[in-house]
């Protein structure tokens, strides 16, 4: 029997979380190094997943599969497998987490003003253990091909995220007499309630799907591969009304997780009150589970309902693009600006998924990767800046490029990648999404392009207000990036440029999976418009 690589990839950070949490409180440095080593080991396992993934012609759709009986009476199995989309998102998760641990190296250390009781409530080991636990659950979500197994980890990751937001929030916010942020608990509870509400609706849809399969197949099943095969062969043919209700149950949960307007309101609070590494973990890793699941489950399980819902979803995506960018432009809080920019970017991703073209869905998948890297670079540098000044307000900064040129330079590159500058990875993604959109919905593509203009505005205005002009009082001796911080940011910038110049390694893995998804919904790319040649006048 082959080595269970996917299980090992998910199990490595889970073991690391336990080992990190077990370190005595007095040995904070040891806990950090243990967490980093396990995160690097997970990255190595994810690299092995990519190496073993076969992109050749005739390769299986789901690879590195594992299947074990689990709850046999209810048709629940321990089934894992990845297509190209799942493989690259596992790699994204595993690559980012070591950088997040490095960036947050001192974020959970107790402050001198903290009381012993506060230090016991937020131990350093707990911060890194929770990050590793989230990583393990996200990897399982990308790898699970049993729908019930996916649902378990889709919901379970909310618990460690809740404690990361509520227990280890940003110290730059307003504090009460115990040194706790007044808004931190609110943000954590709002995150949890929104996502739990969506998860409960999805649970009803998951059970409904099992009942529907039990009616038409020999036995009910949660196996994604079994359901896809039954649909393709005609053994499973859901009634139109049933399929649409089930689609809505799944889509609601994924739209909250993504997040998509108008279900996005938890994200700015959660990112604003989190430390920079946790904010990146939310938007670059956890939220990608929502958009990934739209591709895998909404389109794969409910093709007719996906086609039926497409006009409404496109309107929601366009609203996210424009509304998120406009709100980003009006923000005074640096981290909330980046959060609203992410709402706009997720609108592009959802748009690419539901235009039902190979360019759109391929671009949406690349957008998940490139948005994760670009947001990590920008948010982490912003976090380094905030930790020096102790304020998230844009108005408290100015002239930083004169006192900390490396910090300002990396901030600029991260911002330019966020606005999809040619030569950076996000440009390739956004271009493909728009090409795929114009191929089928020209009017939608035109409206989506306004997001590009607004992105340039909010990024360049942010840079102008914080980095240029006279040096603000209190910033005259602002220290530049340290070696540890450069070690975190420089590789991310290098990856952004590499993916902007040579995205082929990713597209080779992703494109076959996109073709399978389009086949599930019985869609093909529209024929290109051919402009008739005009005969030259004699």
Short mmCIF file of C-alpha atoms in Angstrom, two decimals:
data_model
loop_
_atom_site.label_atom_id
_atom_site.label_comp_id
_atom_site.label_asym_id
_atom_site.label_seq_id
_atom_site.Cartn_x
_atom_site.Cartn_y
_atom_site.Cartn_z
CA UNK A 1 0.00 0.00 0.00
CA UNK A 2 1.36 3.43 -0.95
CA UNK A 3 2.41 5.95 1.65
CA UNK A 4 -0.60 8.07 2.82
CA UNK A 5 0.96 11.37 1.81
CA UNK A 6 -2.12 13.53 2.24
CA UNK A 7 -2.78 12.19 5.73
CA UNK A 8 0.85 12.79 6.64
CA UNK A 9 0.69 16.34 5.28
CA UNK A 10 -2.30 17.15 7.48
CA UNK A 11 -1.04 15.20 10.48
CA UNK A 12 2.36 16.92 10.60
CA UNK A 13 1.08 20.35 11.74
CA UNK A 14 -1.45 18.68 14.07
CA UNK A 15 1.39 16.84 15.82
CA UNK A 16 3.36 20.08 15.81
CA UNK A 17 0.47 21.85 17.53
CA UNK A 18 0.40 19.26 20.30
CA UNK A 19 4.19 19.35 20.72
CA UNK A 20 4.21 23.16 20.82
CA UNK A 21 1.39 23.34 23.36
CA UNK A 22 3.20 20.86 25.59
CA UNK A 23 6.30 23.06 25.99
CA UNK A 24 6.56 24.58 29.50
CA UNK A 25 5.45 28.21 29.76
CA UNK A 26 8.92 29.41 30.69
CA UNK A 27 10.44 28.08 27.46
CA UNK A 28 8.78 30.34 24.93
CA UNK A 29 11.72 30.28 22.51
CA UNK A 30 11.63 26.47 22.35
CA UNK A 31 7.91 26.56 21.51
CA UNK A 32 8.54 28.97 18.65
CA UNK A 33 11.29 26.85 17.13
CA UNK A 34 9.26 23.65 17.43
CA UNK A 35 6.32 25.33 15.67
CA UNK A 36 8.58 26.62 12.90
CA UNK A 37 10.22 23.23 12.37
CA UNK A 38 6.87 21.46 12.05
CA UNK A 39 5.62 24.17 9.68
CA UNK A 40 8.71 23.70 7.51
CA UNK A 41 8.19 19.93 7.60
CA UNK A 42 4.61 20.46 6.41
CA UNK A 43 5.90 22.62 3.57
CA UNK A 44 8.20 19.75 2.60
CA UNK A 45 5.27 17.33 2.58
CA UNK A 46 3.26 19.74 0.41
CA UNK A 47 6.17 19.94 -2.01
CA UNK A 48 6.09 16.14 -2.22
CA UNK A 49 2.36 16.34 -3.07
CA UNK A 50 3.15 18.62 -6.01
CA UNK A 51 6.04 16.43 -7.16
CA UNK A 52 3.92 13.28 -7.10
CA UNK A 53 0.94 14.91 -8.79
CA UNK A 54 0.66 13.70 -12.38
CA UNK A 55 -0.24 16.39 -14.92
CA UNK A 56 0.20 14.18 -17.97
CA UNK A 57 -2.55 13.30 -20.45
CA UNK A 58 -4.95 10.67 -19.16
CA UNK A 59 -4.01 11.26 -15.52
CA UNK A 60 -6.68 10.63 -12.88
CA UNK A 61 -8.74 13.58 -11.75
CA UNK A 62 -8.23 12.83 -8.05
CA UNK A 63 -4.78 11.58 -7.13
CA UNK A 64 -2.93 10.41 -4.02
CA UNK A 65 -6.26 8.96 -2.93
CA UNK A 66 -6.89 7.28 0.40
CA UNK A 67 -10.06 5.50 1.41
CA UNK A 68 -10.99 3.86 4.71
CA UNK A 69 -14.30 2.89 6.25
CA UNK A 70 -15.21 5.21 9.11
CA UNK A 71 -18.90 5.43 10.11
CA UNK A 72 -20.17 2.64 7.92
CA UNK A 73 -23.80 2.75 9.04
CA UNK A 74 -24.13 6.32 7.79
CA UNK A 75 -22.03 6.00 4.66
CA UNK A 76 -19.22 8.18 6.02
CA UNK A 77 -15.73 7.27 4.87
CA UNK A 78 -12.26 8.65 5.44
CA UNK A 79 -11.59 9.57 1.82
CA UNK A 80 -8.85 11.90 0.65
CA UNK A 81 -7.68 12.94 -2.79
CA UNK A 82 -6.55 16.06 -4.60
CA UNK A 83 -7.09 17.48 -8.03
CA UNK A 84 -4.83 20.22 -9.35
CA UNK A 85 -6.77 22.97 -7.56
CA UNK A 86 -6.60 21.25 -4.18
CA UNK A 87 -2.89 20.45 -4.65
CA UNK A 88 -1.84 24.06 -5.28
CA UNK A 89 -3.97 25.37 -2.40
CA UNK A 90 -2.38 22.87 -0.02
CA UNK A 91 0.97 24.18 -1.24
CA UNK A 92 -0.13 27.78 -0.66
CA UNK A 93 -1.15 26.97 2.90
CA UNK A 94 2.05 25.10 3.68
CA UNK A 95 4.26 27.82 2.16
CA UNK A 96 2.62 30.72 3.98
CA UNK A 97 2.46 29.31 7.52
CA UNK A 98 6.25 29.28 8.17
CA UNK A 99 6.39 32.94 7.10
CA UNK A 100 3.45 33.76 9.37
CA UNK A 101 5.19 32.09 12.30
CA UNK A 102 8.35 34.07 11.53
CA UNK A 103 6.41 37.32 11.23
CA UNK A 104 4.58 36.69 14.51
CA UNK A 105 7.67 35.56 16.38
CA UNK A 106 7.18 38.13 19.14
CA UNK A 107 3.45 38.82 18.77
CA UNK A 108 2.38 36.53 21.60
CA UNK A 109 5.16 37.40 24.03
CA UNK A 110 3.75 38.99 27.19
CA UNK A 111 3.97 42.76 27.43
CA UNK A 112 5.55 44.33 30.49
CA UNK A 113 2.21 45.90 31.42
CA UNK A 114 0.33 42.60 31.40
CA UNK A 115 -0.74 41.07 34.68
CA UNK A 116 0.19 37.44 35.52
CA UNK A 117 -3.46 36.47 35.02
CA UNK A 118 -3.45 37.93 31.49
CA UNK A 119 -0.21 36.11 30.67
CA UNK A 120 -1.75 32.81 31.74
CA UNK A 121 -4.79 33.44 29.52
CA UNK A 122 -2.66 33.98 26.41
CA UNK A 123 0.47 31.79 26.59
CA UNK A 124 2.97 32.10 23.76
CA UNK A 125 2.79 28.35 23.09
CA UNK A 126 -0.95 28.58 22.53
CA UNK A 127 -0.57 31.17 19.77
CA UNK A 128 1.69 28.99 17.64
CA UNK A 129 -0.12 25.77 18.47
CA UNK A 130 -3.41 27.28 17.30
CA UNK A 131 -1.83 28.44 14.03
CA UNK A 132 -0.57 24.91 13.33
CA UNK A 133 -3.95 23.43 14.19
CA UNK A 134 -5.65 25.76 11.71
CA UNK A 135 -3.13 24.70 9.09
CA UNK A 136 -3.90 21.02 9.68
CA UNK A 137 -7.64 21.57 9.35
CA UNK A 138 -7.32 23.66 6.20
CA UNK A 139 -5.15 21.00 4.56
CA UNK A 140 -7.77 18.37 5.43
CA UNK A 141 -10.48 20.57 3.92
CA UNK A 142 -8.58 20.80 0.63
CA UNK A 143 -7.86 17.06 0.60
CA UNK A 144 -11.17 15.57 1.76
CA UNK A 145 -13.32 13.91 -0.90
CA UNK A 146 -15.95 12.69 1.56
CA UNK A 147 -18.44 15.53 1.94
CA UNK A 148 -19.14 14.84 5.62
CA UNK A 149 -15.41 14.68 6.37
CA UNK A 150 -14.96 18.00 4.58
CA UNK A 151 -17.79 19.51 6.61
CA UNK A 152 -16.19 18.47 9.91
CA UNK A 153 -12.95 20.31 9.19
CA UNK A 154 -14.72 23.19 7.45
CA UNK A 155 -16.43 23.90 10.77
CA UNK A 156 -13.72 22.73 13.19
CA UNK A 157 -11.22 25.33 11.97
CA UNK A 158 -13.49 28.04 13.40
CA UNK A 159 -12.55 27.11 16.97
CA UNK A 160 -8.79 27.78 16.84
CA UNK A 161 -9.45 30.85 14.68
CA UNK A 162 -11.85 32.18 17.32
CA UNK A 163 -9.17 31.94 19.99
CA UNK A 164 -6.50 33.46 17.73
CA UNK A 165 -8.71 36.49 17.11
CA UNK A 166 -10.15 36.85 20.61
CA UNK A 167 -7.19 35.75 22.68
CA UNK A 168 -4.21 37.04 20.69
CA UNK A 169 -5.55 40.17 19.03
CA UNK A 170 -3.75 43.30 17.89
CA UNK A 171 -2.29 45.34 20.72
CA UNK A 172 -2.49 48.53 18.66
CA UNK A 173 -6.25 48.85 19.25
CA UNK A 174 -7.99 50.56 22.12
CA UNK A 175 -7.35 48.72 25.39
CA UNK A 176 -9.34 48.38 28.56
CA UNK A 177 -7.97 48.35 32.10
CA UNK A 178 -6.90 44.71 31.75
CA UNK A 179 -4.94 45.37 28.58
CA UNK A 180 -7.53 43.74 26.30
CA UNK A 181 -8.91 45.27 23.12
CA UNK A 182 -12.48 46.51 23.53
CA UNK A 183 -13.37 45.28 20.03
CA UNK A 184 -11.42 42.02 20.03
CA UNK A 185 -14.10 39.89 21.65
CA UNK A 186 -16.76 41.44 19.43
CA UNK A 187 -14.76 40.61 16.30
CA UNK A 188 -14.12 37.04 17.43
CA UNK A 189 -17.76 36.38 18.31
CA UNK A 190 -18.98 37.95 15.06
CA UNK A 191 -16.57 35.76 13.07
CA UNK A 192 -17.77 32.66 14.89
CA UNK A 193 -21.50 33.39 14.69
CA UNK A 194 -21.47 34.25 10.99
CA UNK A 195 -19.55 31.15 10.03
CA UNK A 196 -21.44 28.86 12.41
CA UNK A 197 -24.74 30.07 10.98
CA UNK A 198 -23.59 29.25 7.48
CA UNK A 199 -22.26 25.91 8.66
CA UNK A 200 -25.58 24.92 10.22
CA UNK A 201 -27.40 25.62 6.96
CA UNK A 202 -24.78 23.61 5.12
CA UNK A 203 -25.21 20.70 7.55
CA UNK A 204 -28.89 20.53 6.63
CA UNK A 205 -27.91 20.52 2.95
CA UNK A 206 -25.30 17.79 3.52
CA UNK A 207 -27.91 15.60 5.21
CA UNK A 208 -30.36 16.40 2.43
CA UNK A 209 -27.83 15.31 -0.18
CA UNK A 210 -27.33 12.02 1.65
CA UNK A 211 -31.07 11.40 1.69
CA UNK A 212 -31.32 12.24 -2.02
CA UNK A 213 -28.54 9.79 -2.90
CA UNK A 214 -30.17 7.10 -0.73
CA UNK A 215 -33.39 7.48 -2.73
CA UNK A 216 -31.73 6.91 -6.09
CA UNK A 217 -28.65 4.78 -5.38
CA UNK A 218 -28.39 1.48 -3.58
CA UNK A 219 -27.31 3.26 -0.44
CA UNK A 220 -26.79 6.83 0.72
CA UNK A 221 -23.28 8.19 0.33
CA UNK A 222 -21.17 11.24 1.13
CA UNK A 223 -18.41 10.26 -1.31
CA UNK A 224 -17.77 13.07 -3.78
CA UNK A 225 -16.23 10.72 -6.35
CA UNK A 226 -19.15 8.29 -6.11
CA UNK A 227 -21.69 11.09 -6.56
CA UNK A 228 -19.82 12.58 -9.52
CA UNK A 229 -19.63 9.18 -11.20
CA UNK A 230 -23.33 8.52 -10.54
CA UNK A 231 -24.29 11.88 -12.05
CA UNK A 232 -22.12 11.27 -15.12
CA UNK A 233 -23.64 7.82 -15.68
CA UNK A 234 -27.21 9.03 -15.13
CA UNK A 235 -27.77 6.88 -12.03
CA UNK A 236 -28.24 10.03 -9.94
CA UNK A 237 -30.54 12.74 -11.27
CA UNK A 238 -31.70 15.19 -8.61
CA UNK A 239 -35.03 16.91 -9.02
CA UNK A 240 -34.67 20.54 -10.06
CA UNK A 241 -36.17 21.96 -6.87
CA UNK A 242 -34.14 19.63 -4.65
CA UNK A 243 -30.89 20.47 -6.40
CA UNK A 244 -31.48 24.20 -6.13
CA UNK A 245 -32.26 24.09 -2.41
CA UNK A 246 -29.17 21.96 -1.76
CA UNK A 247 -27.04 24.34 -3.82
CA UNK A 248 -28.26 27.29 -1.77
CA UNK A 249 -27.38 25.50 1.47
CA UNK A 250 -23.83 24.85 0.33
CA UNK A 251 -23.36 28.21 -1.37
CA UNK A 252 -24.46 30.24 1.65
CA UNK A 253 -21.80 28.65 3.85
CA UNK A 254 -19.12 29.15 1.21
CA UNK A 255 -20.16 32.75 0.49
CA UNK A 256 -19.80 33.59 4.19
CA UNK A 257 -16.40 31.94 4.38
CA UNK A 258 -15.17 33.54 1.13
CA UNK A 259 -16.50 36.26 2.04
CA UNK A 260 -18.93 37.61 -0.56
CA UNK A 261 -21.09 40.74 -0.26
CA UNK A 262 -23.39 41.13 1.69
CA UNK A 263 -22.06 38.38 3.99
CA UNK A 264 -18.62 39.98 4.32
CA UNK A 265 -19.07 42.23 7.35
CA UNK A 266 -17.25 39.93 9.78
CA UNK A 267 -13.97 40.16 7.82
CA UNK A 268 -12.92 43.81 8.45
CA UNK A 269 -13.58 43.38 12.18
CA UNK A 270 -11.68 40.09 12.36
CA UNK A 271 -8.67 41.31 10.35
CA UNK A 272 -8.58 44.67 12.08
CA UNK A 273 -8.50 43.18 15.58
CA UNK A 274 -6.09 40.34 14.77
CA UNK A 275 -2.33 40.45 14.69
CA UNK A 276 -0.96 40.78 11.15
CA UNK A 277 -0.03 37.06 10.83
CA UNK A 278 -3.49 35.98 12.00
CA UNK A 279 -5.11 38.48 9.62
CA UNK A 280 -3.15 36.87 6.79
CA UNK A 281 -4.14 33.42 8.02
CA UNK A 282 -7.79 34.47 7.80
CA UNK A 283 -7.84 36.02 4.34
CA UNK A 284 -5.02 34.18 2.57
CA UNK A 285 -5.65 30.67 3.91
CA UNK A 286 -8.96 30.08 5.72
CA UNK A 287 -11.13 32.14 3.37
CA UNK A 288 -9.76 30.26 0.35
CA UNK A 289 -11.64 27.19 1.57
CA UNK A 290 -14.86 28.99 0.65
CA UNK A 291 -13.91 29.79 -2.95
CA UNK A 292 -12.29 26.38 -3.41
CA UNK A 293 -15.49 24.70 -2.22
CA UNK A 294 -17.57 26.68 -4.72
CA UNK A 295 -15.53 25.10 -7.50
CA UNK A 296 -15.45 21.59 -6.07
CA UNK A 297 -18.88 21.20 -4.49
CA UNK A 298 -21.31 23.82 -5.84
CA UNK A 299 -20.37 23.32 -9.48
CA UNK A 300 -19.51 19.63 -9.21
CA UNK A 301 -22.54 18.45 -7.24
CA UNK A 302 -25.18 20.89 -8.50
CA UNK A 303 -24.44 21.85 -12.12
CA UNK A 304 -28.00 22.80 -13.10
CA UNK A 305 -28.50 24.86 -9.95
CA UNK A 306 -25.13 26.57 -10.47
CA UNK A 307 -26.22 27.59 -13.96
CA UNK A 308 -29.57 28.78 -12.57
CA UNK A 309 -27.90 30.88 -9.86
CA UNK A 310 -25.16 32.34 -12.07
CA UNK A 311 -26.87 35.71 -12.86
CA UNK A 312 -27.43 36.46 -9.16
CA UNK A 313 -23.94 35.31 -8.18
CA UNK A 314 -22.38 37.52 -10.85
CA UNK A 315 -24.27 40.52 -9.45
CA UNK A 316 -23.03 39.70 -5.95
CA UNK A 317 -19.47 39.33 -7.24
CA UNK A 318 -19.60 42.66 -9.06
CA UNK A 319 -21.00 44.34 -5.97
CA UNK A 320 -18.15 42.88 -3.90
CA UNK A 321 -15.58 44.16 -6.40
CA UNK A 322 -16.87 47.73 -6.52
CA UNK A 323 -18.24 48.06 -2.97
CA UNK A 324 -15.13 46.56 -1.35
CA UNK A 325 -12.83 48.84 -3.35
CA UNK A 326 -14.88 51.97 -2.56
CA UNK A 327 -14.87 51.20 1.16
CA UNK A 328 -11.13 50.49 1.05
CA UNK A 329 -10.64 53.93 -0.49
CA UNK A 330 -12.43 55.59 2.44
CA UNK A 331 -10.75 53.77 5.31
CA UNK A 332 -8.68 55.48 8.01
CA UNK A 333 -7.47 52.18 9.52
CA UNK A 334 -4.64 50.55 7.57
CA UNK A 335 -5.63 46.96 8.33
CA UNK A 336 -9.30 47.52 7.60
CA UNK A 337 -8.30 49.01 4.25
CA UNK A 338 -6.50 45.79 3.36
CA UNK A 339 -9.51 43.81 4.59
CA UNK A 340 -11.91 45.67 2.30
CA UNK A 341 -9.43 45.29 -0.56
CA UNK A 342 -9.65 41.54 0.03
CA UNK A 343 -13.46 41.71 -0.22
CA UNK A 344 -12.99 43.27 -3.64
CA UNK A 345 -10.47 40.61 -4.66
CA UNK A 346 -12.73 37.78 -3.55
CA UNK A 347 -15.35 39.30 -5.83
CA UNK A 348 -12.96 38.74 -8.74
CA UNK A 349 -12.38 35.15 -7.65
CA UNK A 350 -16.10 34.35 -7.43
CA UNK A 351 -16.64 36.11 -10.74
CA UNK A 352 -14.03 33.88 -12.37
CA UNK A 353 -15.63 30.75 -10.91
CA UNK A 354 -19.15 31.50 -12.16
CA UNK A 355 -18.47 32.84 -15.65
CA UNK A 356 -18.01 29.17 -16.55
CA UNK A 357 -15.01 29.55 -18.85
CA UNK A 358 -11.61 27.89 -18.67
CA UNK A 359 -9.83 31.25 -18.53
CA UNK A 360 -12.14 32.49 -15.78
CA UNK A 361 -11.87 29.43 -13.56
CA UNK A 362 -8.15 29.01 -14.20
CA UNK A 363 -7.66 32.68 -13.38
CA UNK A 364 -9.81 32.35 -10.26
CA UNK A 365 -7.63 29.50 -9.00
CA UNK A 366 -4.44 31.46 -9.71
CA UNK A 367 -6.07 34.46 -8.02
CA UNK A 368 -6.49 32.39 -4.85
CA UNK A 369 -2.75 31.70 -4.87
CA UNK A 370 -1.53 35.14 -5.88
CA UNK A 371 -3.94 37.01 -3.63
CA UNK A 372 -2.70 34.93 -0.73
CA UNK A 373 0.93 35.78 -1.39
CA UNK A 374 0.31 39.47 -2.20
CA UNK A 375 -1.91 40.03 0.83
CA UNK A 376 0.66 38.28 3.02
CA UNK A 377 3.42 40.58 1.79
CA UNK A 378 1.38 43.78 2.19
CA UNK A 379 -0.28 42.93 5.50
CA UNK A 380 2.89 41.65 7.16
CA UNK A 381 4.84 44.80 6.24
CA UNK A 382 1.90 46.87 7.48
CA UNK A 383 2.03 44.84 10.69
CA UNK A 384 5.74 45.56 11.11
CA UNK A 385 5.01 49.27 10.66
CA UNK A 386 2.09 49.24 13.12
CA UNK A 387 4.17 47.41 15.75
CA UNK A 388 6.75 50.22 15.61
CA UNK A 389 4.29 53.09 15.94
CA UNK A 390 1.54 51.39 17.96
CA UNK A 391 -1.23 52.76 15.76
CA UNK A 392 -3.29 51.44 12.85
CA UNK A 393 -4.48 54.90 11.79
CA UNK A 394 -3.16 56.05 8.41
CA UNK A 395 -3.11 59.67 9.62
CA UNK A 396 -0.45 58.83 12.21
CA UNK A 397 2.12 58.09 9.51
CA UNK A 398 4.02 60.11 6.94
CA UNK A 399 7.51 60.29 5.47
CA UNK A 400 8.36 56.70 6.43
CA UNK A 401 10.40 56.21 3.25
CA UNK A 402 12.93 58.73 4.57
CA UNK A 403 13.53 56.93 7.86
CA UNK A 404 12.87 53.29 6.87
CA UNK A 405 13.48 52.89 3.12
CA UNK A 406 13.45 49.09 3.13
CA UNK A 407 10.11 49.01 4.92
CA UNK A 408 8.66 51.58 2.51
CA UNK A 409 10.05 49.77 -0.53
CA UNK A 410 8.65 46.39 0.41
CA UNK A 411 5.34 48.03 1.32
CA UNK A 412 5.24 49.59 -2.16
CA UNK A 413 5.94 46.29 -3.91
CA UNK A 414 3.28 44.52 -1.87
CA UNK A 415 0.83 47.30 -2.70
CA UNK A 416 1.64 47.23 -6.41
CA UNK A 417 1.08 43.48 -6.45
CA UNK A 418 -2.25 44.04 -4.71
CA UNK A 419 -3.36 46.38 -7.51
CA UNK A 420 -2.24 43.73 -10.04
CA UNK A 421 0.73 45.53 -11.59
CA UNK A 422 2.02 43.73 -14.72
CA UNK A 423 5.01 41.60 -13.79
CA UNK A 424 3.45 40.41 -10.54
CA UNK A 425 1.40 37.26 -10.01
CA UNK A 426 -1.98 38.93 -9.37
CA UNK A 427 -1.85 40.58 -12.81
CA UNK A 428 -1.91 37.18 -14.53
CA UNK A 429 -4.84 36.07 -12.39
CA UNK A 430 -6.91 39.20 -12.85
CA UNK A 431 -6.22 39.28 -16.59
CA UNK A 432 -7.41 35.70 -17.03
CA UNK A 433 -10.55 36.32 -14.97
CA UNK A 434 -11.41 39.35 -17.09
CA UNK A 435 -10.64 37.55 -20.36
CA UNK A 436 -12.93 34.71 -19.29
CA UNK A 437 -15.60 37.19 -18.26
CA UNK A 438 -15.52 39.20 -21.50
CA UNK A 439 -15.76 35.96 -23.49
CA UNK A 440 -19.26 35.33 -22.14
CA UNK A 441 -20.51 38.48 -20.35
CA UNK A 442 -19.09 41.67 -21.87
CA UNK A 443 -21.15 44.06 -19.74
CA UNK A 444 -20.09 42.25 -16.56
CA UNK A 445 -16.44 42.51 -17.63
CA UNK A 446 -16.73 46.25 -18.22
CA UNK A 447 -18.16 46.84 -14.74
CA UNK A 448 -15.51 44.59 -13.17
CA UNK A 449 -12.77 46.73 -14.71
CA UNK A 450 -13.76 49.58 -12.40
CA UNK A 451 -12.24 47.50 -9.61
CA UNK A 452 -8.84 47.86 -11.28
CA UNK A 453 -9.04 51.66 -11.29
CA UNK A 454 -10.24 51.81 -7.69
CA UNK A 455 -7.48 49.41 -6.58
CA UNK A 456 -4.86 51.74 -8.02
CA UNK A 457 -6.45 54.61 -6.10
CA UNK A 458 -6.61 53.01 -2.66
CA UNK A 459 -3.13 51.48 -2.87
CA UNK A 460 -1.35 54.58 -4.16
CA UNK A 461 -3.23 56.92 -1.81
CA UNK A 462 -2.30 54.65 1.10
CA UNK A 463 1.36 54.73 0.08
CA UNK A 464 1.32 58.49 -0.46
CA UNK A 465 -0.19 59.21 2.94
CA UNK A 466 2.02 56.88 4.94
CA UNK A 467 5.36 56.79 3.16
CA UNK A 468 5.85 60.14 1.40
CA UNK A 469 5.84 63.78 2.51
CA UNK A 470 7.39 65.22 5.67
CA UNK A 471 8.28 62.86 8.49
CA UNK A 472 5.51 62.80 11.11
CA UNK A 473 6.43 63.60 14.69
CA UNK A 474 7.53 60.49 16.52
CA UNK A 475 8.76 58.74 13.36
CA UNK A 476 12.16 60.43 13.13
CA UNK A 477 13.94 57.36 14.50
CA UNK A 478 11.63 54.67 13.14
CA UNK A 479 13.76 51.53 12.76
CA UNK A 480 13.94 49.85 9.37
CA UNK A 481 13.18 46.19 8.71
CA UNK A 482 15.25 43.78 10.76
CA UNK A 483 16.89 40.61 9.46
CA UNK A 484 14.02 38.37 10.62
CA UNK A 485 11.46 40.64 8.98
CA UNK A 486 13.41 40.77 5.73
CA UNK A 487 13.66 36.97 5.80
CA UNK A 488 9.86 36.88 5.91
CA UNK A 489 9.04 39.52 3.29
CA UNK A 490 11.75 39.13 0.63
CA UNK A 491 10.85 35.51 -0.34
CA UNK A 492 7.18 36.50 -0.65
CA UNK A 493 8.10 39.36 -2.98
CA UNK A 494 10.35 37.03 -4.98
CA UNK A 495 7.48 34.55 -5.31
CA UNK A 496 5.12 37.31 -6.50
CA UNK A 497 7.53 38.32 -9.24
CA UNK A 498 8.27 34.72 -10.26
CA UNK A 499 4.57 33.89 -10.59
CA UNK A 500 4.06 37.10 -12.54
CA UNK A 501 6.77 36.24 -15.02
CA UNK A 502 6.43 32.44 -15.23
CA UNK A 503 3.06 31.06 -14.04
CA UNK A 504 3.34 27.91 -16.17
CA UNK A 505 4.18 25.53 -13.28
CA UNK A 506 0.84 26.44 -11.68
CA UNK A 507 -1.24 26.48 -14.84
CA UNK A 508 0.03 23.02 -15.83
CA UNK A 509 -1.38 21.65 -12.57
CA UNK A 510 -4.58 23.70 -12.48
CA UNK A 511 -5.83 23.52 -16.08
CA UNK A 512 -6.77 19.80 -16.14
CA UNK A 513 -8.85 20.28 -12.98
CA UNK A 514 -10.59 23.28 -14.54
CA UNK A 515 -11.45 21.17 -17.60
CA UNK A 516 -13.03 18.55 -15.34
CA UNK A 517 -15.05 21.24 -13.54
CA UNK A 518 -16.37 22.65 -16.80
CA UNK A 519 -17.26 19.12 -17.87
CA UNK A 520 -19.27 18.71 -14.63
CA UNK A 521 -21.43 21.71 -15.53
CA UNK A 522 -21.53 20.74 -19.21
CA UNK A 523 -20.03 24.02 -20.33
CA UNK A 524 -17.48 24.76 -23.04
CA UNK A 525 -15.68 27.99 -23.82
CA UNK A 526 -17.68 30.23 -26.16
CA UNK A 527 -16.47 30.54 -29.72
CA UNK A 528 -14.24 33.58 -30.17
CA UNK A 529 -15.71 36.52 -32.03
CA UNK A 530 -14.24 36.72 -35.51
CA UNK A 531 -14.16 40.17 -37.03
CA UNK A 532 -14.78 39.89 -40.78
CA UNK A 533 -11.98 41.19 -42.91
CA UNK A 534 -12.69 44.37 -44.79
CA UNK A 535 -11.52 44.20 -48.37
CA UNK A 536 -9.07 46.94 -49.20
CA UNK A 537 -10.42 49.51 -51.61
CA UNK A 538 -8.84 49.24 -55.02
#
